[in-house]
Amino acid sequence: MTDAPGPPASVIADAEVTADAADARAGLRTRPARPDEIAGVLARFEATWGVGRGPDHAMIQAIEHAGATVLVAVADDEGGVVGAEAAGTGRVAAPLGAALGFLGWNDGLHIHSHMNAVDPAARGRGIGLALKLRQRAICLAHGVDEVRWTYDPLIRRNARMNLVRLGAEVIAFLPDFYGELDDAITGTDRSDRFEVRWRLDSPRTRRALARGPLPEWRTDGHLALVADYEQLRATDPEAAVRLRAASRAAFAALARDPGLRVELDAAGDYVLTHDDPDREA
C-alpha cells in the first residue's frame, strides 16, 4: 500500500501564511498544545460546555499523543502557563481558545473537528477562525485535505462562519444527533445538527478565504433565521420551539432529494438549492 500524494508544497505554504495572518489579526498565536497544556485545554472546554460534558483529561491526552489536532490559542507563545495553575487562584489557567479534532474515514479520510471553544471575554477577535485555519494548515501538511464538523443550524453566526467565511458546505442534516445534551449551551433544546465538509483546497474554500464574491444561489426553498437564536431560546422558548420545528420540516427535503443542498444567502438566511457548491459568483 502506498501513501496517497499530498497537496503541492505551494498549497501547504500558502495555508501556513493564511493561518499566520489570522493569528496576527487576532493578536495571538495558534499552535498544537503541549502535553503540559492538556489541563488548560480541558479547562477551556469545561468553561464552555460544563464540567463532564466533553472528553476527560486522559482522552485529550491520548488524542494529542496520537498526533491528532489538539490546538491552543495563546496570547504569549513563550509564556507557556495554560496548563499550570493560575497564580494564587488554585484554578487551572485556560488558553484563550482550544480546538480538538480526530481522524475519521467514513466516506473518505478526514479530520472530524469536534470541539472549538473561545474565552467569551475574547470573542470577536477572530480566535475561532484562527484555530480553524491553523487546523487546515496542519491537515494539509499531513496529506489530509478534508475537515468535517457539526453545528446547530439555527445559530446564524456559526452558519456564516462555516459556510461563508470558511467555505465549508452542508452535507447532511442530523436530527437529535447527540440526543439530549442538557449542557451549558443547549439545555433541553433538541440537538439537531448540520454536518459540514470543508474541502481544504477547493475553489469554494479558496474563494471564501480570499473574501471573494458569493454566488446568488438559485433557490428551491427558503428558511429565515433570527439574528440570535440562543437569545431567543432564553427569552422566548415557545418561539424557539416553533423555529426548530420549521427548520426540521424544511431540512427534511434534503433526505428526499440527494441533489438538494443548503446555502446561506446575503441576508443570512438559508436557501435550498441544486447549484454546484463550487459555482462561481
PDB file of C-alpha atoms in Angstrom:
ATOM      1  CA  MET A   1       0.000   0.000   0.000  1.00  0.00           C
ATOM      2  CA  THR A   2       1.422   3.387  -0.981  1.00  0.00           C
ATOM      3  CA  ASP A   3       0.632   6.736   0.535  1.00  0.00           C
ATOM      4  CA  ALA A   4      -1.723   8.953  -1.445  1.00  0.00           C
ATOM      5  CA  PRO A   5       0.014  12.041  -2.820  1.00  0.00           C
ATOM      6  CA  GLY A   6      -0.392  15.087  -0.634  1.00  0.00           C
ATOM      7  CA  PRO A   7      -1.144  18.623  -1.773  1.00  0.00           C
ATOM      8  CA  PRO A   8       1.576  20.608  -3.561  1.00  0.00           C
ATOM      9  CA  ALA A   9       4.141  22.324  -1.351  1.00  0.00           C
ATOM     10  CA  SER A  10       2.816  25.692  -2.531  1.00  0.00           C
ATOM     11  CA  VAL A  11      -0.652  24.882  -1.160  1.00  0.00           C
ATOM     12  CA  ILE A  12       0.793  23.898   2.223  1.00  0.00           C
ATOM     13  CA  ALA A  13       2.951  27.034   2.355  1.00  0.00           C
ATOM     14  CA  ASP A  14       0.006  29.252   1.438  1.00  0.00           C
ATOM     15  CA  ALA A  15      -2.123  27.620   4.172  1.00  0.00           C
ATOM     16  CA  GLU A  16       0.597  28.396   6.727  1.00  0.00           C
ATOM     17  CA  VAL A  17       0.721  32.021   5.581  1.00  0.00           C
ATOM     18  CA  THR A  18      -3.077  32.273   5.812  1.00  0.00           C
ATOM     19  CA  ALA A  19      -3.072  30.825   9.342  1.00  0.00           C
ATOM     20  CA  ASP A  20      -0.240  33.117  10.452  1.00  0.00           C
ATOM     21  CA  ALA A  21      -2.122  36.138   9.087  1.00  0.00           C
ATOM     22  CA  ALA A  22      -5.245  35.144  11.060  1.00  0.00           C
ATOM     23  CA  ASP A  23      -3.100  34.877  14.200  1.00  0.00           C
ATOM     24  CA  ALA A  24      -1.686  38.348  13.588  1.00  0.00           C
ATOM     25  CA  ARG A  25      -5.154  39.845  13.147  1.00  0.00           C
ATOM     26  CA  ALA A  26      -6.321  38.209  16.386  1.00  0.00           C
ATOM     27  CA  GLY A  27      -3.183  39.263  18.253  1.00  0.00           C
ATOM     28  CA  LEU A  28      -2.206  35.773  19.406  1.00  0.00           C
ATOM     29  CA  ARG A  29      -0.581  32.509  18.381  1.00  0.00           C
ATOM     30  CA  THR A  30      -2.332  29.255  17.480  1.00  0.00           C
ATOM     31  CA  ARG A  31      -0.354  26.008  17.631  1.00  0.00           C
ATOM     32  CA  PRO A  32      -0.545  22.382  18.769  1.00  0.00           C
ATOM     33  CA  ALA A  33      -0.962  22.024  22.511  1.00  0.00           C
ATOM     34  CA  ARG A  34       1.975  20.718  24.512  1.00  0.00           C
ATOM     35  CA  PRO A  35       1.391  17.737  26.843  1.00  0.00           C
ATOM     36  CA  ASP A  36       1.663  20.016  29.901  1.00  0.00           C
ATOM     37  CA  GLU A  37      -1.144  22.200  28.477  1.00  0.00           C
ATOM     38  CA  ILE A  38      -3.813  19.484  28.328  1.00  0.00           C
ATOM     39  CA  ALA A  39      -5.292  20.548  31.673  1.00  0.00           C
ATOM     40  CA  GLY A  40      -5.739  24.041  30.278  1.00  0.00           C
ATOM     41  CA  VAL A  41      -7.438  22.692  27.156  1.00  0.00           C
ATOM     42  CA  LEU A  42      -9.838  20.721  29.357  1.00  0.00           C
ATOM     43  CA  ALA A  43     -10.493  23.836  31.450  1.00  0.00           C
ATOM     44  CA  ARG A  44     -11.430  25.815  28.323  1.00  0.00           C
ATOM     45  CA  PHE A  45     -13.842  23.091  27.178  1.00  0.00           C
ATOM     46  CA  GLU A  46     -15.415  22.775  30.638  1.00  0.00           C
ATOM     47  CA  ALA A  47     -15.814  26.551  30.888  1.00  0.00           C
ATOM     48  CA  THR A  48     -17.758  26.429  27.620  1.00  0.00           C
ATOM     49  CA  TRP A  49     -19.917  23.304  27.889  1.00  0.00           C
ATOM     50  CA  GLY A  50     -19.825  22.488  31.612  1.00  0.00           C
ATOM     51  CA  VAL A  51     -17.897  20.007  33.715  1.00  0.00           C
ATOM     52  CA  GLY A  52     -18.245  16.453  32.475  1.00  0.00           C
ATOM     53  CA  ARG A  53     -19.789  17.487  29.133  1.00  0.00           C
ATOM     54  CA  GLY A  54     -16.811  16.584  26.978  1.00  0.00           C
ATOM     55  CA  PRO A  55     -13.726  14.376  26.888  1.00  0.00           C
ATOM     56  CA  ASP A  56     -11.758  13.953  30.094  1.00  0.00           C
ATOM     57  CA  HIS A  57      -8.075  14.716  30.593  1.00  0.00           C
ATOM     58  CA  ALA A  58      -6.985  11.184  29.689  1.00  0.00           C
ATOM     59  CA  MET A  59      -8.919  11.223  26.394  1.00  0.00           C
ATOM     60  CA  ILE A  60      -7.468  14.580  25.316  1.00  0.00           C
ATOM     61  CA  GLN A  61      -4.002  13.377  26.331  1.00  0.00           C
ATOM     62  CA  ALA A  62      -4.412  10.248  24.185  1.00  0.00           C
ATOM     63  CA  ILE A  63      -5.648  12.227  21.180  1.00  0.00           C
ATOM     64  CA  GLU A  64      -2.716  14.628  21.492  1.00  0.00           C
ATOM     65  CA  HIS A  65      -0.246  11.766  21.875  1.00  0.00           C
ATOM     66  CA  ALA A  66      -1.613  10.071  18.746  1.00  0.00           C
ATOM     67  CA  GLY A  67      -0.925  13.226  16.772  1.00  0.00           C
ATOM     68  CA  ALA A  68      -4.464  14.418  16.028  1.00  0.00           C
ATOM     69  CA  THR A  69      -5.239  18.126  16.230  1.00  0.00           C
ATOM     70  CA  VAL A  70      -5.359  19.424  19.796  1.00  0.00           C
ATOM     71  CA  LEU A  71      -4.730  23.137  19.350  1.00  0.00           C
ATOM     72  CA  VAL A  72      -4.486  26.181  21.596  1.00  0.00           C
ATOM     73  CA  ALA A  73      -4.705  29.908  21.014  1.00  0.00           C
ATOM     74  CA  VAL A  74      -2.442  31.760  23.422  1.00  0.00           C
ATOM     75  CA  ALA A  75      -1.623  35.425  23.888  1.00  0.00           C
ATOM     76  CA  ASP A  76       2.052  34.763  24.580  1.00  0.00           C
ATOM     77  CA  ASP A  77       3.537  31.803  22.746  1.00  0.00           C
ATOM     78  CA  GLU A  78       6.527  31.739  25.069  1.00  0.00           C
ATOM     79  CA  GLY A  79       4.564  32.150  28.323  1.00  0.00           C
ATOM     80  CA  GLY A  80       3.512  28.536  28.479  1.00  0.00           C
ATOM     81  CA  VAL A  81       1.249  28.777  31.528  1.00  0.00           C
ATOM     82  CA  VAL A  82      -2.001  27.477  30.069  1.00  0.00           C
ATOM     83  CA  GLY A  83      -1.546  24.047  31.663  1.00  0.00           C
ATOM     84  CA  ALA A  84      -0.387  25.325  35.039  1.00  0.00           C
ATOM     85  CA  GLU A  85      -2.326  26.720  37.972  1.00  0.00           C
ATOM     86  CA  ALA A  86      -3.243  30.363  37.671  1.00  0.00           C
ATOM     87  CA  ALA A  87      -1.169  32.159  40.280  1.00  0.00           C
ATOM     88  CA  GLY A  88      -2.896  32.385  43.636  1.00  0.00           C
ATOM     89  CA  THR A  89      -6.271  31.057  42.451  1.00  0.00           C
ATOM     90  CA  GLY A  90      -5.914  27.291  42.708  1.00  0.00           C
ATOM     91  CA  ARG A  91      -7.520  27.021  39.270  1.00  0.00           C
ATOM     92  CA  VAL A  92      -6.024  25.770  36.031  1.00  0.00           C
ATOM     93  CA  ALA A  93      -5.435  28.643  33.629  1.00  0.00           C
ATOM     94  CA  ALA A  94      -7.177  28.051  30.309  1.00  0.00           C
ATOM     95  CA  PRO A  95      -5.962  29.251  26.899  1.00  0.00           C
ATOM     96  CA  LEU A  96      -7.909  31.918  25.045  1.00  0.00           C
ATOM     97  CA  GLY A  97      -9.128  29.209  22.679  1.00  0.00           C
ATOM     98  CA  ALA A  98      -8.797  25.489  22.125  1.00  0.00           C
ATOM     99  CA  ALA A  99      -9.787  23.027  19.402  1.00  0.00           C
ATOM    100  CA  LEU A 100      -9.846  19.250  19.207  1.00  0.00           C
ATOM    101  CA  GLY A 101     -10.144  17.013  16.151  1.00  0.00           C
ATOM    102  CA  PHE A 102      -9.578  13.355  15.393  1.00  0.00           C
ATOM    103  CA  LEU A 103      -9.122  11.212  12.311  1.00  0.00           C
ATOM    104  CA  GLY A 104     -12.098   9.596  10.569  1.00  0.00           C
ATOM    105  CA  TRP A 105     -12.510   7.600   7.358  1.00  0.00           C
ATOM    106  CA  ASN A 106     -16.260   7.230   6.731  1.00  0.00           C
ATOM    107  CA  ASP A 107     -16.809   8.374   3.126  1.00  0.00           C
ATOM    108  CA  GLY A 108     -13.148   9.313   2.820  1.00  0.00           C
ATOM    109  CA  LEU A 109     -10.233  10.231   5.060  1.00  0.00           C
ATOM    110  CA  HIS A 110     -10.797  13.411   7.064  1.00  0.00           C
ATOM    111  CA  ILE A 111     -10.341  15.109  10.402  1.00  0.00           C
ATOM    112  CA  HIS A 112     -13.542  15.427  12.424  1.00  0.00           C
ATOM    113  CA  SER A 113     -13.209  18.771  14.207  1.00  0.00           C
ATOM    114  CA  HIS A 114     -15.245  18.009  17.297  1.00  0.00           C
ATOM    115  CA  MET A 115     -14.689  20.970  19.639  1.00  0.00           C
ATOM    116  CA  ASN A 116     -13.717  24.614  19.171  1.00  0.00           C
ATOM    117  CA  ALA A 117     -14.043  26.863  22.237  1.00  0.00           C
ATOM    118  CA  VAL A 118     -13.112  30.507  22.841  1.00  0.00           C
ATOM    119  CA  ASP A 119     -12.995  32.536  26.045  1.00  0.00           C
ATOM    120  CA  PRO A 120     -16.201  34.658  25.995  1.00  0.00           C
ATOM    121  CA  ALA A 121     -14.200  37.718  27.049  1.00  0.00           C
ATOM    122  CA  ALA A 122     -12.054  37.362  23.916  1.00  0.00           C
ATOM    123  CA  ARG A 123     -14.791  36.721  21.363  1.00  0.00           C
ATOM    124  CA  GLY A 124     -14.993  38.968  18.339  1.00  0.00           C
ATOM    125  CA  ARG A 125     -11.225  38.887  17.738  1.00  0.00           C
ATOM    126  CA  GLY A 126     -11.283  36.039  15.212  1.00  0.00           C
ATOM    127  CA  ILE A 127      -9.860  33.383  17.534  1.00  0.00           C
ATOM    128  CA  GLY A 128     -12.228  30.643  16.374  1.00  0.00           C
ATOM    129  CA  LEU A 129     -11.323  31.427  12.761  1.00  0.00           C
ATOM    130  CA  ALA A 130      -7.614  31.383  13.582  1.00  0.00           C
ATOM    131  CA  LEU A 131      -7.921  27.938  15.192  1.00  0.00           C
ATOM    132  CA  LYS A 132      -9.730  26.580  12.133  1.00  0.00           C
ATOM    133  CA  LEU A 133      -7.131  27.976   9.762  1.00  0.00           C
ATOM    134  CA  ARG A 134      -4.303  26.506  11.839  1.00  0.00           C
ATOM    135  CA  GLN A 135      -6.114  23.164  11.760  1.00  0.00           C
ATOM    136  CA  ARG A 136      -6.376  23.481   7.983  1.00  0.00           C
ATOM    137  CA  ALA A 137      -2.652  24.151   7.617  1.00  0.00           C
ATOM    138  CA  ILE A 138      -1.728  21.183   9.811  1.00  0.00           C
ATOM    139  CA  CYS A 139      -4.100  18.851   7.977  1.00  0.00           C
ATOM    140  CA  LEU A 140      -2.745  19.820   4.553  1.00  0.00           C
ATOM    141  CA  ALA A 141       0.823  19.351   5.789  1.00  0.00           C
ATOM    142  CA  HIS A 142      -0.105  15.776   6.754  1.00  0.00           C
ATOM    143  CA  GLY A 143      -1.865  14.955   3.481  1.00  0.00           C
ATOM    144  CA  VAL A 144      -5.421  15.307   4.819  1.00  0.00           C
ATOM    145  CA  ASP A 145      -7.468  17.564   2.556  1.00  0.00           C
ATOM    146  CA  GLU A 146     -10.862  17.481   4.266  1.00  0.00           C
ATOM    147  CA  VAL A 147     -12.212  18.517   7.683  1.00  0.00           C
ATOM    148  CA  ARG A 148     -15.755  17.883   8.893  1.00  0.00           C
ATOM    149  CA  TRP A 149     -17.744  19.009  11.910  1.00  0.00           C
ATOM    150  CA  THR A 150     -21.288  19.610  13.084  1.00  0.00           C
ATOM    151  CA  TYR A 151     -23.096  22.761  14.185  1.00  0.00           C
ATOM    152  CA  ASP A 152     -26.571  23.813  15.253  1.00  0.00           C
ATOM    153  CA  PRO A 153     -28.152  25.083  12.010  1.00  0.00           C
ATOM    154  CA  LEU A 154     -30.186  27.738  13.814  1.00  0.00           C
ATOM    155  CA  ILE A 155     -27.189  29.691  15.121  1.00  0.00           C
ATOM    156  CA  ARG A 156     -26.649  32.234  12.375  1.00  0.00           C
ATOM    157  CA  ARG A 157     -23.156  33.395  13.357  1.00  0.00           C
ATOM    158  CA  ASN A 158     -21.901  29.810  13.137  1.00  0.00           C
ATOM    159  CA  ALA A 159     -23.644  29.312   9.798  1.00  0.00           C
ATOM    160  CA  ARG A 160     -21.964  32.430   8.435  1.00  0.00           C
ATOM    161  CA  MET A 161     -18.551  31.414   9.761  1.00  0.00           C
ATOM    162  CA  ASN A 162     -18.806  27.875   8.399  1.00  0.00           C
ATOM    163  CA  LEU A 163     -20.451  28.384   5.009  1.00  0.00           C
ATOM    164  CA  VAL A 164     -19.349  31.892   4.064  1.00  0.00           C
ATOM    165  CA  ARG A 165     -16.123  32.770   5.859  1.00  0.00           C
ATOM    166  CA  LEU A 166     -14.517  29.315   5.661  1.00  0.00           C
ATOM    167  CA  GLY A 167     -16.246  27.881   2.602  1.00  0.00           C
ATOM    168  CA  ALA A 168     -17.443  24.639   4.176  1.00  0.00           C
ATOM    169  CA  GLU A 169     -20.607  23.063   2.781  1.00  0.00           C
ATOM    170  CA  VAL A 170     -23.538  21.238   4.366  1.00  0.00           C
ATOM    171  CA  ILE A 171     -23.560  17.521   3.545  1.00  0.00           C
ATOM    172  CA  ALA A 172     -26.205  16.182   5.969  1.00  0.00           C
ATOM    173  CA  PHE A 173     -28.971  17.145   8.364  1.00  0.00           C
ATOM    174  CA  LEU A 174     -28.734  15.079  11.564  1.00  0.00           C
ATOM    175  CA  PRO A 175     -31.826  15.443  13.783  1.00  0.00           C
ATOM    176  CA  ASP A 176     -31.153  14.963  17.513  1.00  0.00           C
ATOM    177  CA  PHE A 177     -27.595  13.955  16.655  1.00  0.00           C
ATOM    178  CA  TYR A 178     -26.322  13.989  20.253  1.00  0.00           C
ATOM    179  CA  GLY A 179     -29.588  13.091  21.978  1.00  0.00           C
ATOM    180  CA  GLU A 180     -30.498  15.300  24.964  1.00  0.00           C
ATOM    181  CA  LEU A 181     -27.349  17.223  25.799  1.00  0.00           C
ATOM    182  CA  ASP A 182     -28.607  19.284  28.752  1.00  0.00           C
ATOM    183  CA  ASP A 183     -25.314  21.187  28.727  1.00  0.00           C
ATOM    184  CA  ALA A 184     -24.488  24.816  29.454  1.00  0.00           C
ATOM    185  CA  ILE A 185     -25.203  25.844  25.843  1.00  0.00           C
ATOM    186  CA  THR A 186     -28.038  23.651  24.544  1.00  0.00           C
ATOM    187  CA  GLY A 187     -30.027  22.984  27.713  1.00  0.00           C
ATOM    188  CA  THR A 188     -33.075  20.862  26.864  1.00  0.00           C
ATOM    189  CA  ASP A 189     -33.274  22.056  23.247  1.00  0.00           C
ATOM    190  CA  ARG A 190     -33.047  19.423  20.518  1.00  0.00           C
ATOM    191  CA  SER A 191     -29.509  18.652  19.375  1.00  0.00           C
ATOM    192  CA  ASP A 192     -30.229  18.940  15.629  1.00  0.00           C
ATOM    193  CA  ARG A 193     -27.033  19.426  13.653  1.00  0.00           C
ATOM    194  CA  PHE A 194     -25.778  20.105  10.174  1.00  0.00           C
ATOM    195  CA  GLU A 195     -22.701  18.127   9.205  1.00  0.00           C
ATOM    196  CA  VAL A 196     -20.365  20.212   7.080  1.00  0.00           C
ATOM    197  CA  ARG A 197     -17.453  19.237   4.869  1.00  0.00           C
ATOM    198  CA  TRP A 198     -14.537  21.626   4.405  1.00  0.00           C
ATOM    199  CA  ARG A 199     -12.584  20.711   1.272  1.00  0.00           C
ATOM    200  CA  LEU A 200      -9.399  22.475   2.223  1.00  0.00           C
ATOM    201  CA  ASP A 201      -8.145  23.419  -1.242  1.00  0.00           C
ATOM    202  CA  SER A 202     -11.398  23.559  -3.208  1.00  0.00           C
ATOM    203  CA  PRO A 203     -12.377  26.517  -5.417  1.00  0.00           C
ATOM    204  CA  ARG A 204     -15.130  27.253  -2.891  1.00  0.00           C
ATOM    205  CA  THR A 205     -12.705  27.376   0.029  1.00  0.00           C
ATOM    206  CA  ARG A 206     -10.136  29.455  -1.835  1.00  0.00           C
ATOM    207  CA  ARG A 207     -12.854  31.956  -2.792  1.00  0.00           C
ATOM    208  CA  ALA A 208     -14.121  32.161   0.789  1.00  0.00           C
ATOM    209  CA  LEU A 209     -10.680  32.696   2.311  1.00  0.00           C
ATOM    210  CA  ALA A 210      -9.935  35.388  -0.270  1.00  0.00           C
ATOM    211  CA  ARG A 211     -13.260  37.083   0.610  1.00  0.00           C
ATOM    212  CA  GLY A 212     -14.407  36.680  -2.975  1.00  0.00           C
ATOM    213  CA  PRO A 213     -17.992  37.461  -4.049  1.00  0.00           C
ATOM    214  CA  LEU A 214     -20.647  34.872  -3.240  1.00  0.00           C
ATOM    215  CA  PRO A 215     -22.946  33.439  -5.891  1.00  0.00           C
ATOM    216  CA  GLU A 216     -26.614  34.345  -5.904  1.00  0.00           C
ATOM    217  CA  TRP A 217     -27.824  30.821  -5.257  1.00  0.00           C
ATOM    218  CA  ARG A 218     -30.770  29.651  -7.335  1.00  0.00           C
ATOM    219  CA  THR A 219     -33.467  28.931  -4.777  1.00  0.00           C
ATOM    220  CA  ASP A 220     -35.650  25.840  -4.407  1.00  0.00           C
ATOM    221  CA  GLY A 221     -36.671  26.563  -0.818  1.00  0.00           C
ATOM    222  CA  HIS A 222     -36.041  29.041   1.987  1.00  0.00           C
ATOM    223  CA  LEU A 223     -35.786  29.267   5.778  1.00  0.00           C
ATOM    224  CA  ALA A 224     -35.434  32.620   7.542  1.00  0.00           C
ATOM    225  CA  LEU A 225     -33.217  32.681  10.617  1.00  0.00           C
ATOM    226  CA  VAL A 226     -33.264  35.008  13.606  1.00  0.00           C
ATOM    227  CA  ALA A 227     -30.220  37.111  14.410  1.00  0.00           C
ATOM    228  CA  ASP A 228     -29.590  35.428  17.770  1.00  0.00           C
ATOM    229  CA  TYR A 229     -31.258  32.053  18.255  1.00  0.00           C
ATOM    230  CA  GLU A 230     -29.556  31.488  21.620  1.00  0.00           C
ATOM    231  CA  GLN A 231     -31.075  34.718  22.945  1.00  0.00           C
ATOM    232  CA  LEU A 232     -34.463  33.732  21.518  1.00  0.00           C
ATOM    233  CA  ARG A 233     -34.202  30.344  23.242  1.00  0.00           C
ATOM    234  CA  ALA A 234     -33.581  32.108  26.556  1.00  0.00           C
ATOM    235  CA  THR A 235     -36.219  34.843  26.263  1.00  0.00           C
ATOM    236  CA  ASP A 236     -38.985  33.235  24.181  1.00  0.00           C
ATOM    237  CA  PRO A 237     -38.736  29.441  24.401  1.00  0.00           C
ATOM    238  CA  GLU A 238     -42.018  28.911  22.540  1.00  0.00           C
ATOM    239  CA  ALA A 239     -40.811  30.907  19.542  1.00  0.00           C
ATOM    240  CA  ALA A 240     -37.557  28.921  19.618  1.00  0.00           C
ATOM    241  CA  VAL A 241     -39.509  25.654  19.564  1.00  0.00           C
ATOM    242  CA  ARG A 242     -41.525  26.879  16.570  1.00  0.00           C
ATOM    243  CA  LEU A 243     -38.391  27.818  14.644  1.00  0.00           C
ATOM    244  CA  ARG A 244     -36.823  24.457  15.448  1.00  0.00           C
ATOM    245  CA  ALA A 245     -39.929  22.680  14.129  1.00  0.00           C
ATOM    246  CA  ALA A 246     -39.959  24.819  10.984  1.00  0.00           C
ATOM    247  CA  SER A 247     -36.293  24.044  10.350  1.00  0.00           C
ATOM    248  CA  ARG A 248     -36.906  20.319  10.701  1.00  0.00           C
ATOM    249  CA  ALA A 249     -39.717  20.500   8.163  1.00  0.00           C
ATOM    250  CA  ALA A 250     -37.552  22.484   5.727  1.00  0.00           C
ATOM    251  CA  PHE A 251     -34.455  20.319   6.076  1.00  0.00           C
ATOM    252  CA  ALA A 252     -36.393  17.066   5.701  1.00  0.00           C
ATOM    253  CA  ALA A 253     -36.343  17.841   1.971  1.00  0.00           C
ATOM    254  CA  LEU A 254     -32.602  17.123   1.942  1.00  0.00           C
ATOM    255  CA  ALA A 255     -33.220  13.434   2.648  1.00  0.00           C
ATOM    256  CA  ARG A 256     -35.859  13.200  -0.098  1.00  0.00           C
ATOM    257  CA  ASP A 257     -33.672  14.857  -2.751  1.00  0.00           C
ATOM    258  CA  PRO A 258     -29.961  13.955  -2.652  1.00  0.00           C
ATOM    259  CA  GLY A 259     -29.142  16.752  -5.098  1.00  0.00           C
ATOM    260  CA  LEU A 260     -30.616  19.441  -2.858  1.00  0.00           C
ATOM    261  CA  ARG A 261     -28.201  21.451  -0.717  1.00  0.00           C
ATOM    262  CA  VAL A 262     -28.256  24.262   1.834  1.00  0.00           C
ATOM    263  CA  GLU A 263     -26.536  27.617   1.426  1.00  0.00           C
ATOM    264  CA  LEU A 264     -26.659  30.960   3.226  1.00  0.00           C
ATOM    265  CA  ASP A 265     -27.830  33.976   1.232  1.00  0.00           C
ATOM    266  CA  ALA A 266     -26.691  37.582   1.505  1.00  0.00           C
ATOM    267  CA  ALA A 267     -29.361  38.292   4.141  1.00  0.00           C
ATOM    268  CA  GLY A 268     -28.097  35.493   6.378  1.00  0.00           C
ATOM    269  CA  ASP A 269     -30.988  33.120   5.729  1.00  0.00           C
ATOM    270  CA  TYR A 270     -30.913  29.586   4.382  1.00  0.00           C
ATOM    271  CA  VAL A 271     -31.775  28.733   0.816  1.00  0.00           C
ATOM    272  CA  LEU A 272     -32.217  25.233  -0.573  1.00  0.00           C
ATOM    273  CA  THR A 273     -30.553  24.919  -3.942  1.00  0.00           C
ATOM    274  CA  HIS A 274     -29.404  22.436  -6.569  1.00  0.00           C
ATOM    275  CA  ASP A 275     -26.452  24.648  -7.524  1.00  0.00           C
ATOM    276  CA  ASP A 276     -22.932  23.251  -7.647  1.00  0.00           C
ATOM    277  CA  PRO A 277     -21.182  24.165  -4.350  1.00  0.00           C
ATOM    278  CA  ASP A 278     -18.154  25.416  -6.327  1.00  0.00           C
ATOM    279  CA  ARG A 279     -20.256  27.607  -8.601  1.00  0.00           C
ATOM    280  CA  GLU A 280     -18.670  30.959  -9.356  1.00  0.00           C
ATOM    281  CA  ALA A 281     -20.352  34.225  -8.450  1.00  0.00           C
TER     282      ALA A 281
END
